[in-house]
């Protein structure tokens, strides 16, 4: 039995390594071709600048120069779009490689000492892709503070905030979505130290975590505003608590500055929590009856 499991693990690891090598080859090819595309774009821009300088010297624009400029601008637009597409593809490949490596080290992460595991968990938050809009495109669901659609279901392996009962009390924890069946989530606590790690929960008790980081420059509306209550993961734990936003991230790499609320309605010192681990505060109040969780509006 142990040999069979070992063989399966080795086979899976081999396939993942093969997938990673395939993606890496595609990535290197795209990076190798990028300078050529950039040079083409720069060449067109240089022609545009030269033509415009000539027009300025003449003090007027003749029909031929106007026609040439329009053609050059159209070419520059095409070259820029091609360059953008390549860069976006490169970023997607990098994210795919990170996902493969995350899966490879997931079991290793959970076997580490608590402090090491929590540090690596924070690293995964900073490696979450940044959403880059096209023109006036609006940020999609699960980008920063943008809520998922009501019909959305987290994929297997995605991280979520889940309200569970452990050690006789309800708490919001970081969990991994395992499956979604008959309107209920099956989730697993990412903290291996807990003896009770597997739960089946109604959808209202599960909040998918952001899948992309927002950038304050390109999508300032994708953040929770100051003085709004949120659920935030308390530093050095895998549990979420009620917190008050004091300052949203200043860059895509920064976290929220928050004040956590304690049991006496007092606030802690200012703490920083990454976008990955901040979600909206539940609008429903949870009450307890006969050890069952019900919802009161």
Short mmCIF file of C-alpha atoms in Angstrom, two decimals, residues 18-177:
data_model
loop_
_atom_site.label_atom_id
_atom_site.label_comp_id
_atom_site.label_asym_id
_atom_site.label_seq_id
_atom_site.Cartn_x
_atom_site.Cartn_y
_atom_site.Cartn_z
CA UNK A 18 6.84 17.85 -17.13
CA UNK A 19 4.01 20.42 -17.24
CA UNK A 20 6.27 23.02 -15.66
CA UNK A 21 9.04 22.35 -18.19
CA UNK A 22 6.57 22.68 -21.07
CA UNK A 23 5.31 26.03 -19.76
CA UNK A 24 8.86 27.23 -19.09
CA UNK A 25 9.84 26.54 -22.69
CA UNK A 26 6.87 28.57 -23.91
CA UNK A 27 7.74 31.33 -21.45
CA UNK A 28 11.37 31.53 -22.55
CA UNK A 29 10.29 31.67 -26.20
CA UNK A 30 7.89 34.56 -25.51
CA UNK A 31 10.51 36.46 -23.51
CA UNK A 32 13.06 35.87 -26.29
CA UNK A 33 10.66 37.29 -28.91
CA UNK A 34 9.54 40.26 -26.79
CA UNK A 35 12.54 42.58 -27.55
CA UNK A 36 11.88 42.22 -31.28
CA UNK A 37 8.27 43.30 -30.80
CA UNK A 38 9.35 46.20 -28.56
CA UNK A 39 11.87 47.31 -31.19
CA UNK A 40 9.16 47.32 -33.86
CA UNK A 41 6.95 49.48 -31.66
CA UNK A 42 9.79 51.88 -30.86
CA UNK A 43 10.70 52.16 -34.57
CA UNK A 44 7.16 53.26 -35.45
CA UNK A 45 7.13 55.73 -32.54
CA UNK A 46 10.44 57.20 -33.75
CA UNK A 47 8.94 57.70 -37.23
CA UNK A 48 5.90 59.41 -35.68
CA UNK A 49 8.13 61.75 -33.64
CA UNK A 50 10.26 62.60 -36.70
CA UNK A 51 7.19 63.33 -38.83
CA UNK A 52 5.67 65.50 -36.09
CA UNK A 53 8.91 67.49 -35.77
CA UNK A 54 8.83 68.17 -39.51
CA UNK A 55 5.23 69.34 -39.28
CA UNK A 56 6.11 71.68 -36.39
CA UNK A 57 8.98 73.19 -38.40
CA UNK A 58 6.66 73.81 -41.35
CA UNK A 59 4.06 75.35 -39.08
CA UNK A 60 1.32 73.47 -40.87
CA UNK A 61 0.34 69.93 -41.81
CA UNK A 62 -0.16 69.06 -45.45
CA UNK A 63 -2.50 66.26 -46.60
CA UNK A 64 0.37 63.89 -47.32
CA UNK A 65 1.88 64.29 -43.84
CA UNK A 66 -1.56 63.94 -42.28
CA UNK A 67 -2.15 60.71 -44.18
CA UNK A 68 1.29 59.41 -43.17
CA UNK A 69 0.74 60.23 -39.50
CA UNK A 70 -2.61 58.48 -39.44
CA UNK A 71 -1.02 55.39 -40.99
CA UNK A 72 1.87 55.48 -38.50
CA UNK A 73 -0.50 55.86 -35.54
CA UNK A 74 -2.53 52.88 -36.74
CA UNK A 75 0.66 50.84 -37.05
CA UNK A 76 1.79 51.92 -33.59
CA UNK A 77 -1.59 50.91 -32.17
CA UNK A 78 -1.28 47.44 -33.71
CA UNK A 79 2.32 47.00 -32.52
CA UNK A 80 1.44 48.19 -29.01
CA UNK A 81 -1.52 45.80 -28.82
CA UNK A 82 0.75 42.94 -29.91
CA UNK A 83 3.34 43.91 -27.29
CA UNK A 84 0.65 44.10 -24.60
CA UNK A 85 -0.69 40.67 -25.56
CA UNK A 86 2.76 39.11 -25.30
CA UNK A 87 3.38 40.69 -21.88
CA UNK A 88 -0.02 39.49 -20.62
CA UNK A 89 0.75 35.99 -21.92
CA UNK A 90 4.11 36.07 -20.13
CA UNK A 91 2.41 37.03 -16.87
CA UNK A 92 -0.14 34.23 -17.32
CA UNK A 93 2.63 31.66 -17.84
CA UNK A 94 4.44 32.91 -14.74
CA UNK A 95 1.21 32.51 -12.76
CA UNK A 96 0.74 28.97 -14.13
CA UNK A 97 4.26 28.04 -13.04
CA UNK A 98 3.66 29.49 -9.59
CA UNK A 99 0.45 27.46 -9.28
CA UNK A 100 2.28 24.25 -10.20
CA UNK A 101 5.04 24.97 -7.71
CA UNK A 102 2.47 25.86 -5.06
CA UNK A 103 0.83 22.46 -5.53
CA UNK A 104 4.24 20.79 -5.35
CA UNK A 105 5.10 22.39 -2.01
CA UNK A 106 1.61 22.39 -0.45
CA UNK A 107 2.20 19.22 1.57
CA UNK A 108 5.68 20.46 2.47
CA UNK A 109 4.26 23.76 3.69
CA UNK A 110 1.79 22.03 5.98
CA UNK A 111 4.50 19.84 7.48
CA UNK A 112 6.65 22.82 8.47
CA UNK A 113 6.76 24.48 11.85
CA UNK A 114 3.86 26.85 12.38
CA UNK A 115 5.95 30.02 12.03
CA UNK A 116 7.53 28.83 8.77
CA UNK A 117 4.17 27.77 7.35
CA UNK A 118 2.60 31.16 8.14
CA UNK A 119 5.49 33.04 6.54
CA UNK A 120 5.19 30.97 3.38
CA UNK A 121 1.42 31.53 3.40
CA UNK A 122 2.10 35.27 3.33
CA UNK A 123 4.52 34.79 0.44
CA UNK A 124 1.78 33.13 -1.61
CA UNK A 125 -0.36 36.25 -1.00
CA UNK A 126 2.25 38.55 -2.55
CA UNK A 127 2.56 36.22 -5.55
CA UNK A 128 -1.13 36.46 -6.37
CA UNK A 129 -1.39 38.04 -9.85
CA UNK A 130 -2.14 41.75 -10.22
CA UNK A 131 -5.16 42.55 -12.38
CA UNK A 132 -4.19 44.71 -15.36
CA UNK A 133 -7.14 46.36 -17.15
CA UNK A 134 -7.52 46.82 -20.88
CA UNK A 135 -8.53 50.41 -21.67
CA UNK A 136 -11.56 51.29 -19.45
CA UNK A 137 -12.23 47.71 -18.34
CA UNK A 138 -13.71 47.38 -14.85
CA UNK A 139 -12.15 45.03 -12.27
CA UNK A 140 -13.73 41.56 -12.29
CA UNK A 141 -15.19 39.69 -9.30
CA UNK A 142 -12.62 38.50 -6.74
CA UNK A 143 -10.18 41.21 -7.73
CA UNK A 144 -9.30 42.89 -4.44
CA UNK A 145 -12.51 43.79 -2.63
CA UNK A 146 -14.84 43.07 -5.57
CA UNK A 147 -17.41 40.51 -4.43
CA UNK A 148 -17.95 37.26 -6.36
CA UNK A 149 -21.19 36.82 -8.27
CA UNK A 150 -23.98 35.13 -6.25
CA UNK A 151 -23.75 32.09 -8.53
CA UNK A 152 -19.98 31.77 -8.13
CA UNK A 153 -18.57 28.55 -6.68
CA UNK A 154 -14.94 28.32 -5.55
CA UNK A 155 -12.91 25.75 -7.45
CA UNK A 156 -11.33 22.77 -5.77
CA UNK A 157 -8.03 23.91 -4.28
CA UNK A 158 -9.04 27.58 -3.94
CA UNK A 159 -8.63 29.22 -0.55
CA UNK A 160 -11.74 30.45 1.26
CA UNK A 161 -12.76 31.94 4.57
CA UNK A 162 -15.06 29.40 6.25
CA UNK A 163 -17.15 29.67 9.40
CA UNK A 164 -16.64 26.40 11.27
CA UNK A 165 -17.04 25.00 14.75
CA UNK A 166 -13.78 23.95 16.42
CA UNK A 167 -13.01 23.38 20.09
CA UNK A 168 -16.58 24.23 20.98
CA UNK A 169 -16.67 27.64 19.30
CA UNK A 170 -17.41 29.09 15.86
CA UNK A 171 -14.56 30.80 14.06
CA UNK A 172 -13.69 31.99 10.58
CA UNK A 173 -10.68 30.09 9.30
CA UNK A 174 -8.57 29.86 6.13
CA UNK A 175 -9.68 26.67 4.41
CA UNK A 176 -9.28 24.99 1.07
CA UNK A 177 -12.35 24.26 -1.04
#
